[in-house]
Coordinates of C-alpha atoms in Angstrom, one line a residue:
M1 CA -0.2 -0.2 -0.2
T2 CA 1.3 3.5 -1.0
Q3 CA 1.6 6.0 1.6
T4 CA 0.3 9.5 1.4
K5 CA 3.2 11.9 1.2
Q6 CA 3.1 15.2 3.2
P7 CA 2.3 18.5 0.7
T8 CA 5.4 20.4 0.3
N9 CA 4.5 24.2 1.9
Y10 CA 6.1 26.0 -0.8
G11 CA 4.7 29.5 0.5
A12 CA 7.2 29.0 3.7
L13 CA 9.6 27.0 1.9
S14 CA 9.8 30.1 -0.5
T15 CA 10.2 32.7 2.4
L16 CA 13.1 29.9 3.7
V17 CA 15.4 29.9 0.7
T18 CA 15.2 33.9 0.5
V19 CA 17.0 33.5 3.8
F20 CA 19.5 30.9 2.3
F21 CA 20.2 33.5 -0.3
F22 CA 20.9 36.5 2.0
W23 CA 23.9 34.1 4.0
G24 CA 25.5 33.6 0.5
F25 CA 25.4 37.0 -0.8
I26 CA 26.5 38.4 2.7
A27 CA 29.1 36.1 2.6
A28 CA 30.5 37.6 -0.4
G29 CA 31.8 40.7 1.4
N30 CA 34.6 38.3 2.7
S31 CA 36.3 38.2 -0.6
V32 CA 36.9 41.9 -0.2
F33 CA 37.7 41.9 3.6
I34 CA 40.3 39.1 3.7
P35 CA 42.6 40.5 1.3
F36 CA 41.5 44.4 2.6
C37 CA 42.8 43.4 6.0
K38 CA 46.0 41.6 5.1
H39 CA 47.2 44.8 3.2
Y40 CA 45.7 47.2 5.3
F41 CA 46.8 45.4 8.6
N42 CA 50.0 44.7 7.5
L43 CA 49.2 40.5 8.2
D44 CA 51.2 37.8 7.3
Q45 CA 49.5 34.9 5.9
F46 CA 48.9 33.0 8.9
Q47 CA 47.1 35.8 10.7
S48 CA 44.7 36.4 7.2
Q49 CA 43.9 32.6 7.8
L50 CA 42.3 33.9 11.1
I51 CA 39.4 35.1 9.4
D52 CA 38.3 32.0 8.0
F53 CA 39.3 30.3 12.2
A54 CA 37.2 33.2 13.8
F55 CA 33.9 32.3 11.1
Y56 CA 34.0 28.3 11.1
T57 CA 35.2 28.0 14.7
A58 CA 32.2 30.6 15.5
Y59 CA 29.4 27.9 14.1
Y60 CA 30.8 25.1 16.4
V61 CA 30.9 27.5 19.3
G62 CA 27.6 28.9 18.6
A63 CA 25.9 25.3 18.5
L64 CA 27.7 24.1 21.5
L65 CA 26.1 27.0 23.3
L66 CA 22.6 26.3 22.4
F67 CA 23.4 22.7 23.5
I68 CA 24.4 24.0 27.1
F69 CA 21.8 26.4 27.4
G70 CA 19.0 23.9 26.7
T71 CA 20.5 21.0 28.4
I72 CA 20.8 23.3 31.7
G73 CA 17.5 24.7 30.9
G74 CA 16.0 21.2 30.5
K75 CA 14.5 22.4 27.3
D76 CA 16.0 22.4 23.7
L77 CA 16.1 25.9 22.5
V78 CA 15.5 25.8 19.1
G79 CA 12.1 24.1 19.6
K80 CA 11.1 26.2 22.5
W81 CA 11.4 29.0 20.4
G82 CA 10.2 27.8 17.0
Y83 CA 12.1 27.3 13.8
K84 CA 10.7 30.8 12.6
K85 CA 11.7 32.9 15.5
S86 CA 15.6 31.4 16.1
I87 CA 16.2 32.0 12.4
V88 CA 15.0 35.8 12.9
Y89 CA 16.7 35.9 16.8
G90 CA 19.6 35.0 14.4
L91 CA 19.8 37.3 12.0
L92 CA 19.7 40.1 14.8
F93 CA 22.2 38.7 16.2
S94 CA 24.3 39.1 12.9
A95 CA 23.2 42.4 12.9
L96 CA 25.0 43.2 16.2
G97 CA 28.4 41.5 14.6
A98 CA 27.8 43.9 11.9
G99 CA 27.8 46.6 14.2
A100 CA 30.4 45.4 15.9
M101 CA 32.5 45.6 12.4
I102 CA 31.7 49.0 11.9
L103 CA 33.2 50.1 15.0
A104 CA 35.8 47.9 14.7
V105 CA 37.1 49.2 11.0
N106 CA 36.3 52.7 12.5
G107 CA 39.0 52.0 15.4
N108 CA 41.3 50.4 13.2
S109 CA 41.0 47.1 15.1
F110 CA 41.9 43.9 13.5
P111 CA 41.1 41.9 16.9
G112 CA 37.7 43.3 17.0
M113 CA 36.9 43.1 13.3
L114 CA 37.3 39.3 14.3
V115 CA 35.1 39.4 17.2
G116 CA 32.4 41.6 14.8
L117 CA 33.0 38.6 12.1
F118 CA 32.5 35.6 14.5
I119 CA 29.2 37.5 16.2
V120 CA 27.8 37.4 12.7
A121 CA 29.0 33.6 12.2
L122 CA 27.3 33.3 15.6
G123 CA 24.4 34.2 14.6
F124 CA 24.7 31.9 11.4
S125 CA 25.0 29.1 13.7
L126 CA 21.3 29.2 15.3
Q127 CA 20.0 30.5 11.7
Q128 CA 21.4 27.2 10.4
T129 CA 20.3 25.1 13.2
A130 CA 16.9 25.8 12.6
A131 CA 16.8 26.5 9.4
Q132 CA 18.6 22.8 7.8
P133 CA 15.0 20.7 9.5
F134 CA 12.9 23.4 9.1
S135 CA 13.2 22.5 5.4
I136 CA 12.8 19.1 5.9
A137 CA 9.7 19.7 8.5
L138 CA 8.2 21.8 5.6
G139 CA 7.2 18.4 3.6
D140 CA 7.2 15.0 3.4
P141 CA 10.7 13.7 5.2
S142 CA 11.3 11.5 2.2
T143 CA 12.1 14.6 -0.3
G144 CA 13.8 16.9 2.5
A145 CA 17.3 16.6 1.0
A146 CA 15.3 18.0 -2.3
R147 CA 14.2 21.1 0.0
V148 CA 17.6 21.5 1.5
T149 CA 19.6 21.3 -1.5
L150 CA 17.1 24.0 -3.2
G151 CA 18.4 26.4 -0.5
G152 CA 21.7 25.5 -1.1
A153 CA 21.1 26.5 -4.9
V154 CA 19.4 29.8 -3.7
N155 CA 22.5 30.4 -1.3
S156 CA 24.7 29.4 -4.2
F157 CA 23.5 31.7 -6.5
G158 CA 24.0 34.5 -4.0
T159 CA 27.6 33.3 -3.6
S160 CA 28.3 34.0 -7.5
I161 CA 26.7 37.2 -7.7
G162 CA 27.7 38.6 -4.4
P163 CA 31.5 39.5 -5.3
L164 CA 30.0 41.1 -8.6
V165 CA 27.7 43.6 -6.5
V166 CA 30.0 43.9 -3.7
A167 CA 32.9 45.1 -6.4
L168 CA 30.5 47.3 -7.9
A169 CA 29.6 48.9 -4.6
L170 CA 32.8 49.4 -3.5
F171 CA 35.0 49.8 -6.7
G172 CA 32.7 50.7 -9.4
T173 CA 33.4 47.8 -11.7
T174 CA 33.0 44.2 -11.9
A175 CA 36.2 43.3 -13.7
A176 CA 38.7 41.7 -11.5
I177 CA 39.9 43.3 -8.6
T178 CA 43.5 44.1 -8.1
D179 CA 45.8 44.3 -4.8
E180 CA 46.8 47.9 -5.4
Q181 CA 42.7 48.3 -5.6
I182 CA 42.3 46.4 -2.1
A183 CA 45.1 48.0 -0.5
S184 CA 43.8 51.7 -1.9
L185 CA 40.3 50.9 -0.7
S186 CA 38.9 53.8 1.7
L187 CA 37.6 52.4 5.7
S188 CA 34.6 54.9 4.7
K189 CA 33.5 52.8 2.1
V190 CA 34.3 49.1 4.5
I191 CA 32.3 51.3 7.2
V192 CA 29.0 51.8 4.3
L193 CA 29.5 47.9 3.2
Y194 CA 28.5 46.6 6.9
I195 CA 26.3 49.4 7.4
G196 CA 24.4 47.9 4.4
V197 CA 24.9 44.5 5.6
G198 CA 23.6 45.3 8.7
A199 CA 20.8 46.7 7.4
L200 CA 20.0 43.9 4.9
F201 CA 20.2 41.8 8.5
I202 CA 17.2 43.5 9.6
G203 CA 15.0 43.8 6.8
A204 CA 15.4 40.0 6.9
A205 CA 14.5 39.4 10.2
A206 CA 11.2 41.4 9.9
L207 CA 10.7 40.1 6.1
F208 CA 10.4 36.6 8.3
N209 CA 9.0 37.7 11.4
F210 CA 6.1 39.3 9.6
S211 CA 5.2 36.5 7.3
K212 CA 2.1 34.4 8.1
K213 CA 3.7 31.6 5.3
V214 CA 5.7 30.3 7.4
P215 CA 4.4 28.2 10.6
S216 CA 6.3 29.2 14.1
G217 CA 8.1 25.4 14.0
I218 CA 7.2 25.2 17.7
I219 CA 8.4 21.5 19.4
E220 CA 6.5 21.1 22.0
E221 CA 7.8 17.6 23.2
K222 CA 10.3 17.4 26.1
T223 CA 13.6 16.2 24.7
E224 CA 16.1 14.9 27.0
S225 CA 18.5 16.9 28.6
G226 CA 22.0 14.9 27.0
N227 CA 24.2 16.0 30.3
K228 CA 27.0 12.5 29.2
A229 CA 27.0 13.7 25.3
L230 CA 27.1 17.6 27.1
I231 CA 30.0 16.3 29.1
V232 CA 31.8 14.3 26.4
L233 CA 31.4 17.9 23.7
I234 CA 33.1 19.8 26.8
I235 CA 35.7 17.6 26.9
M236 CA 36.2 17.3 23.0
T237 CA 36.7 21.5 23.2
V238 CA 39.0 21.5 25.6
L239 CA 41.3 18.8 24.1
L240 CA 40.9 20.9 20.5
G241 CA 41.9 23.6 22.4
V242 CA 45.1 22.3 23.8
M243 CA 45.8 20.9 20.2
F244 CA 45.8 24.5 18.5
V245 CA 47.6 26.0 21.2
P246 CA 51.4 24.4 19.9
V247 CA 50.2 25.1 16.0
F248 CA 49.2 28.4 16.8
S249 CA 51.9 29.6 19.3
T250 CA 54.9 28.3 16.4
Y251 CA 54.1 31.1 14.4
K252 CA 55.2 33.8 17.1
N253 CA 58.3 35.6 16.6
L254 CA 59.3 32.6 13.9
D255 CA 62.8 33.3 12.2
P256 CA 62.5 34.0 8.6
N257 CA 66.2 32.4 8.0
I258 CA 65.0 29.4 9.9
S259 CA 67.2 26.3 7.8
E260 CA 65.0 24.0 5.3
A261 CA 66.0 21.2 8.2
N262 CA 64.4 23.0 10.9
Q263 CA 61.2 24.2 9.0
H264 CA 60.5 20.6 7.6
A265 CA 60.8 19.5 11.5
L266 CA 58.4 22.5 12.6
E267 CA 55.8 21.6 9.7
I268 CA 56.0 17.9 11.0
Y269 CA 55.7 18.8 14.6
R270 CA 52.5 21.4 13.4
L271 CA 50.9 18.6 11.5
K272 CA 51.1 16.4 14.2
W273 CA 49.3 18.6 16.6
L274 CA 46.6 19.1 13.7
L275 CA 46.0 15.1 13.5
G276 CA 45.6 15.5 17.0
A277 CA 42.8 17.5 16.8
L278 CA 41.4 14.9 14.0
A279 CA 41.5 12.0 16.1
V280 CA 39.7 14.4 19.0
V281 CA 36.8 14.5 17.0
V282 CA 36.6 10.8 15.0
V283 CA 37.5 8.9 18.4
G284 CA 34.8 10.9 20.8
L285 CA 31.9 10.8 19.1
L286 CA 32.5 6.9 18.3
V287 CA 33.1 6.2 21.7
A288 CA 30.5 8.7 22.5
N289 CA 27.7 6.2 20.3
L290 CA 29.2 3.5 21.8
S291 CA 28.4 3.9 25.1
A292 CA 25.4 5.8 24.2
R293 CA 24.3 2.2 22.1
K294 CA 24.9 0.2 25.7
K295 CA 22.9 2.9 28.0
P296 CA 21.2 5.5 26.2
E297 CA 19.8 7.4 29.0
G298 CA 21.7 10.9 29.1
W299 CA 23.0 11.2 25.6
G300 CA 19.7 12.9 24.0
A301 CA 20.1 12.6 20.1
M302 CA 23.5 10.8 20.3
R303 CA 22.3 7.8 21.0
Y304 CA 21.4 7.3 17.7
P305 CA 24.3 6.0 14.8
Q306 CA 23.2 7.7 12.0
L307 CA 23.6 10.8 13.5
V308 CA 27.2 10.4 14.8
L309 CA 28.3 9.0 11.8
G310 CA 26.5 12.0 10.2
M311 CA 28.3 14.5 12.1
L312 CA 31.5 12.6 11.2
G313 CA 30.1 13.0 7.8
I314 CA 29.8 16.9 7.6
F315 CA 32.9 17.4 9.2
T316 CA 34.6 15.3 6.6
Y317 CA 32.2 17.0 4.2
V318 CA 33.2 20.9 4.8
G319 CA 36.7 19.8 5.2
V320 CA 36.9 18.0 1.8
E321 CA 34.9 21.0 0.0
V322 CA 36.6 23.7 1.9
A323 CA 40.4 22.5 1.3
V324 CA 40.4 21.5 -2.2
G325 CA 39.0 25.0 -3.1
S326 CA 41.5 26.6 -0.7
N327 CA 44.3 24.9 -2.4
L328 CA 43.4 25.1 -6.1
G329 CA 45.5 28.4 -6.4
E330 CA 48.7 27.0 -4.8
L331 CA 48.1 23.5 -7.0
L332 CA 48.2 26.1 -10.4
K333 CA 51.5 27.9 -9.5
Q334 CA 53.0 24.7 -10.1
K335 CA 54.6 23.9 -13.3
E336 CA 52.9 21.3 -14.3
F337 CA 49.6 22.6 -13.7
G338 CA 50.5 25.6 -15.6
A339 CA 52.2 28.2 -13.8
L340 CA 49.5 30.4 -13.8
S341 CA 49.7 33.5 -11.7
A342 CA 46.8 34.5 -9.2
S343 CA 44.7 36.5 -11.5
E344 CA 45.0 33.4 -14.4
A345 CA 44.3 30.7 -12.0
T346 CA 41.3 32.7 -10.6
P347 CA 38.8 32.0 -13.2
Y348 CA 39.5 28.0 -12.4
I349 CA 38.5 29.0 -8.6
M350 CA 35.5 30.8 -9.8
M351 CA 34.6 27.5 -11.4
Y352 CA 35.4 25.2 -8.4
W353 CA 33.0 27.1 -6.4
G354 CA 30.6 27.8 -9.4
S355 CA 30.6 23.9 -9.9
L356 CA 28.5 24.1 -6.2
M357 CA 25.8 25.7 -7.9
I358 CA 26.0 23.7 -10.8
G359 CA 24.5 20.8 -8.6
R360 CA 23.0 22.4 -6.7
W361 CA 20.5 24.0 -8.7
T362 CA 20.2 20.7 -10.7
G363 CA 19.5 19.0 -7.4
A364 CA 16.8 21.4 -6.1
I365 CA 14.6 20.5 -9.2
S366 CA 13.3 17.0 -6.7
A367 CA 12.2 20.2 -4.6
F368 CA 9.1 20.9 -6.7
N369 CA 5.9 19.1 -8.0
F370 CA 7.1 18.1 -11.5
S371 CA 6.1 15.3 -13.7
K372 CA 8.7 12.7 -14.2
S373 CA 9.5 13.7 -17.5
T374 CA 9.7 17.2 -17.1
K375 CA 12.0 16.3 -14.4
K376 CA 14.4 14.2 -16.8
F377 CA 14.4 17.3 -19.5
L378 CA 14.7 20.3 -16.4
Q379 CA 17.9 17.9 -14.8
L380 CA 19.7 17.7 -18.5
I381 CA 19.2 21.4 -19.4
V382 CA 19.3 23.0 -15.7
P383 CA 23.0 22.2 -15.4
L384 CA 24.1 23.1 -18.7
K385 CA 22.4 26.4 -18.4
A386 CA 24.0 27.2 -14.9
F387 CA 27.5 26.5 -16.7
G388 CA 26.5 28.8 -19.1
I389 CA 25.7 31.4 -16.9
L390 CA 29.0 31.0 -14.8
I391 CA 31.5 31.2 -18.0
L392 CA 29.1 34.6 -19.0
V393 CA 29.8 35.7 -14.9
I394 CA 33.4 34.7 -15.3
Y395 CA 33.5 36.3 -18.9
L396 CA 32.0 39.7 -17.8
S397 CA 34.6 39.9 -14.6
N398 CA 37.1 39.8 -17.5
Y399 CA 39.0 36.6 -17.7
D400 CA 39.9 34.3 -20.0
V401 CA 37.0 31.5 -20.3
S402 CA 38.3 29.6 -23.1
A403 CA 40.6 27.2 -21.2
L404 CA 37.2 26.2 -19.5
F405 CA 34.6 25.5 -22.5
Y406 CA 35.8 21.5 -22.3
Y407 CA 34.9 21.6 -18.2
G408 CA 31.5 20.9 -19.7
L409 CA 32.2 17.0 -20.5
C410 CA 32.5 16.6 -16.3
V411 CA 28.9 18.7 -16.3
L412 CA 27.6 16.0 -18.2
V413 CA 29.1 13.3 -15.8
L414 CA 27.0 15.3 -13.0
I415 CA 24.3 14.7 -15.4
A416 CA 24.5 11.2 -15.5
A417 CA 24.9 10.9 -12.4
F418 CA 21.9 12.6 -11.2
F419 CA 20.0 10.3 -13.6
L420 CA 21.1 7.5 -12.1
S421 CA 20.8 8.7 -8.1
K422 CA 17.1 8.6 -9.2
E423 CA 16.5 11.3 -6.0
R424 CA 16.9 8.7 -3.6
P425 CA 19.2 10.0 -1.2
V426 CA 21.1 7.5 0.0
Q427 CA 21.8 6.3 -3.3
T428 CA 22.6 9.9 -4.6
L429 CA 25.1 10.2 -1.5
L430 CA 26.8 6.6 -2.6
I431 CA 27.1 7.8 -6.2
F432 CA 28.9 11.1 -6.0
S433 CA 31.0 9.9 -3.4
V434 CA 32.5 7.3 -5.0
L435 CA 32.6 10.1 -8.3
G436 CA 34.4 12.4 -5.8
V437 CA 36.9 9.3 -5.0
I438 CA 37.5 8.6 -8.5
A439 CA 38.3 12.2 -9.4
M440 CA 40.7 12.7 -6.6
V441 CA 42.4 9.8 -8.1
I442 CA 42.5 10.6 -11.6
G443 CA 43.9 14.1 -10.2
L444 CA 46.6 12.7 -8.1
L445 CA 47.4 10.0 -11.0
T446 CA 47.3 12.9 -13.7
T447 CA 48.9 16.6 -14.5
G448 CA 47.9 19.7 -16.8
T449 CA 44.0 20.1 -17.4
V450 CA 42.9 16.2 -17.0
A451 CA 44.2 16.9 -13.4
I452 CA 42.8 20.4 -13.2
Y453 CA 39.5 19.3 -14.3
A454 CA 39.4 16.0 -12.3
F455 CA 39.9 18.7 -8.8
L456 CA 37.8 20.9 -10.1
S457 CA 34.9 18.3 -10.9
A458 CA 35.0 17.8 -6.9
G459 CA 32.5 21.2 -6.8
L460 CA 30.6 19.3 -8.8
F461 CA 30.4 15.8 -6.3
C462 CA 30.3 18.1 -3.2
S463 CA 27.4 20.0 -4.3
I464 CA 24.5 17.9 -2.9
M465 CA 26.4 16.2 0.0
W466 CA 25.5 18.8 2.5
P467 CA 21.3 17.8 2.4
C468 CA 21.8 14.2 1.7
I469 CA 24.0 13.6 4.9
F470 CA 21.7 15.8 6.8
S471 CA 18.6 14.7 5.7
L472 CA 19.7 11.0 6.8
S473 CA 21.5 11.9 9.9
V474 CA 18.3 13.7 11.5
A475 CA 16.3 11.0 9.9
G476 CA 14.2 9.3 12.9
L477 CA 15.6 11.5 15.4
G478 CA 12.1 12.9 16.1
K479 CA 11.8 15.2 19.4
Y480 CA 15.4 15.1 18.9
Q481 CA 16.3 16.5 15.3
S482 CA 16.8 20.2 16.3
Q483 CA 19.0 18.8 19.0
G484 CA 20.7 16.6 16.2
S485 CA 20.9 19.9 13.5
A486 CA 22.6 22.1 16.1
F487 CA 25.4 18.3 16.7
L488 CA 25.7 18.8 12.8
I489 CA 26.2 22.5 12.5
M490 CA 29.3 21.9 15.0
M491 CA 30.8 19.7 12.6
I492 CA 31.1 22.7 10.0
L493 CA 34.5 22.6 12.7
G494 CA 36.3 20.5 9.6
G495 CA 36.3 24.0 7.6
G496 CA 38.8 24.6 10.0
I497 CA 40.7 21.8 10.7
I498 CA 41.3 19.2 7.6
P499 CA 42.1 22.2 5.0
P500 CA 45.3 23.2 7.7
I501 CA 45.9 19.5 7.3
Q502 CA 46.1 19.0 3.7
G503 CA 48.4 22.6 3.8
K504 CA 51.1 20.9 6.1
I505 CA 51.0 18.0 4.7
A506 CA 51.8 19.8 1.0
D507 CA 54.2 21.5 2.8
L508 CA 56.2 18.2 3.1
I509 CA 55.2 16.3 0.4
G510 CA 54.2 18.6 -2.2
I511 CA 50.9 20.8 -3.0
H512 CA 49.7 17.9 -5.8
Q513 CA 50.1 14.7 -3.8
S514 CA 48.3 16.6 -0.9
Y515 CA 45.1 16.1 -2.7
I516 CA 45.3 12.3 -1.1
I517 CA 43.5 13.9 1.9
A518 CA 41.1 14.7 0.1
A519 CA 41.0 11.3 -1.4
V520 CA 40.4 9.9 1.9
C521 CA 37.5 12.3 2.8
F522 CA 35.4 11.3 -0.2
A523 CA 36.4 7.6 0.8
Y524 CA 34.8 7.8 4.4
L525 CA 31.4 9.9 3.0
V526 CA 31.2 6.7 0.3
L527 CA 31.1 4.5 4.0
F528 CA 28.5 6.6 5.3
A529 CA 26.2 6.0 2.7
V530 CA 26.5 2.3 2.7
L531 CA 26.5 1.9 6.4
V532 CA 23.3 4.8 7.2
K533 CA 21.4 2.8 4.8
G534 CA 21.4 -0.3 7.2
I535 CA 21.2 1.6 10.2
L536 CA 18.4 3.4 9.1
R537 CA 16.5 0.1 7.5
K538 CA 16.7 -1.2 11.5
Q539 CA 14.6 1.5 12.6
G540 CA 12.1 1.2 10.3
I541 CA 13.1 3.6 7.7
D542 CA 14.2 3.8 3.6
Y543 CA 13.6 6.8 2.5
D544 CA 15.4 5.2 -1.0
A545 CA 12.0 3.0 -1.2
E546 CA 9.6 5.8 -0.5
V547 CA 10.8 7.9 -2.9
S548 CA 10.9 5.6 -5.8
G549 CA 8.1 3.9 -4.5
G550 CA 6.1 7.3 -4.5
G551 CA 6.6 9.6 -7.3
H552 CA 5.2 12.9 -7.9

């Protein structure tokens, strides 16, 4: 007997995805902010990386604080406030961060800017903790991944056009911005930028708060406090701090004339501590789940193996997505990859991040109630159109796009993968993860254009992983769903651990060979896809069967 599917609340969903667009658009300001800080404050490369570190750490800290307050108060805060109010509160908190940024810029304080950015990201943490499960709750759970993908698609569009709009606002042009232009950027224009950002935060909060289409999303059920999970997370946080201190402290007063042998020893020293941080996360979560399975009381959402494995999945996915993109510029400087300058490498980096948009636009088709024939047609046309738009955006930015035309062949592989996945979350994650492994292996074994395209295609295969991992991880959690969502948001921390690990390995064995880290990350996601299907089946959940059997 075919079960009736829960209809999608498209009115609420349309309002929600505007917030996803907003995240992407606002984040584009960092593409100017980071190089501006590096020039204006005369920062070295490590110090400039503190901006990303502050951002990713805020997600972890924000989600952890939500869990701590919920545990102490005996009520999940996001569930108590409701998804709607939680997003509004998060937007207003980010507006406070924009205000702090304005004060810091006006006071010429780089630490103050880091604090402001940290506050903005804390607000994002609350917004995302509510928005991800809210997207799933606005329709049938089996199609929840498609709705999260739709949000991601709109987010990617905001990220793609954001740099052009910000460049136009600050420099009066959409052409490539030079180091000299960034260095000469006046503080008054940066202040105006963040005044606009703050106003947009407040405007988005008002839009969401007064929209009658958006339900409150309040969860009435009481959740278990999760004291044991809280203890584990606090211990993990302390240990992570212990691991990071030696990495950061070794950059202080570093002798520029250090010998090659001592430099090599220092890089190994830093790598050991970074690997220690990775071990803290992996071992800590696995031990927690093993303990929770023996005696589930006090563990809250961590009693569910799909959530714990999914936390590692989000950690790995965010890590590989950031690591591949962050290291592309250095890779393309190598002789065997064209010895490209920073300006010459920019179109490839834009294509990598744009590949996420291509995949997400395609995956978002499943969120709509189209006929099967229409969906197949759109799955063929949309990625090609998105690829064409991306080429146009890069061209309008005054870059040479001729070397990217044949990347369309990788887009055809993406299309084939979508047809094979048949809108099934587990099958989709498995296919795309396997393709990620294959792409990284091809990139490692080759050089030149073939290797470059292989590494760029990681963006295509990463594009739909977040919604798949997220929806499968919170499946069956019931009253623990928002708590589980907070745990998953914490794992964005992977973007602050895995890329530095790849960077240190690159210092030791070379940037090309360092992409073995990306291959290992994709391999874990293959394992997660295999394991989670069996775990959910034991709990009476089979999203793949529901999606394939129900139709639209």
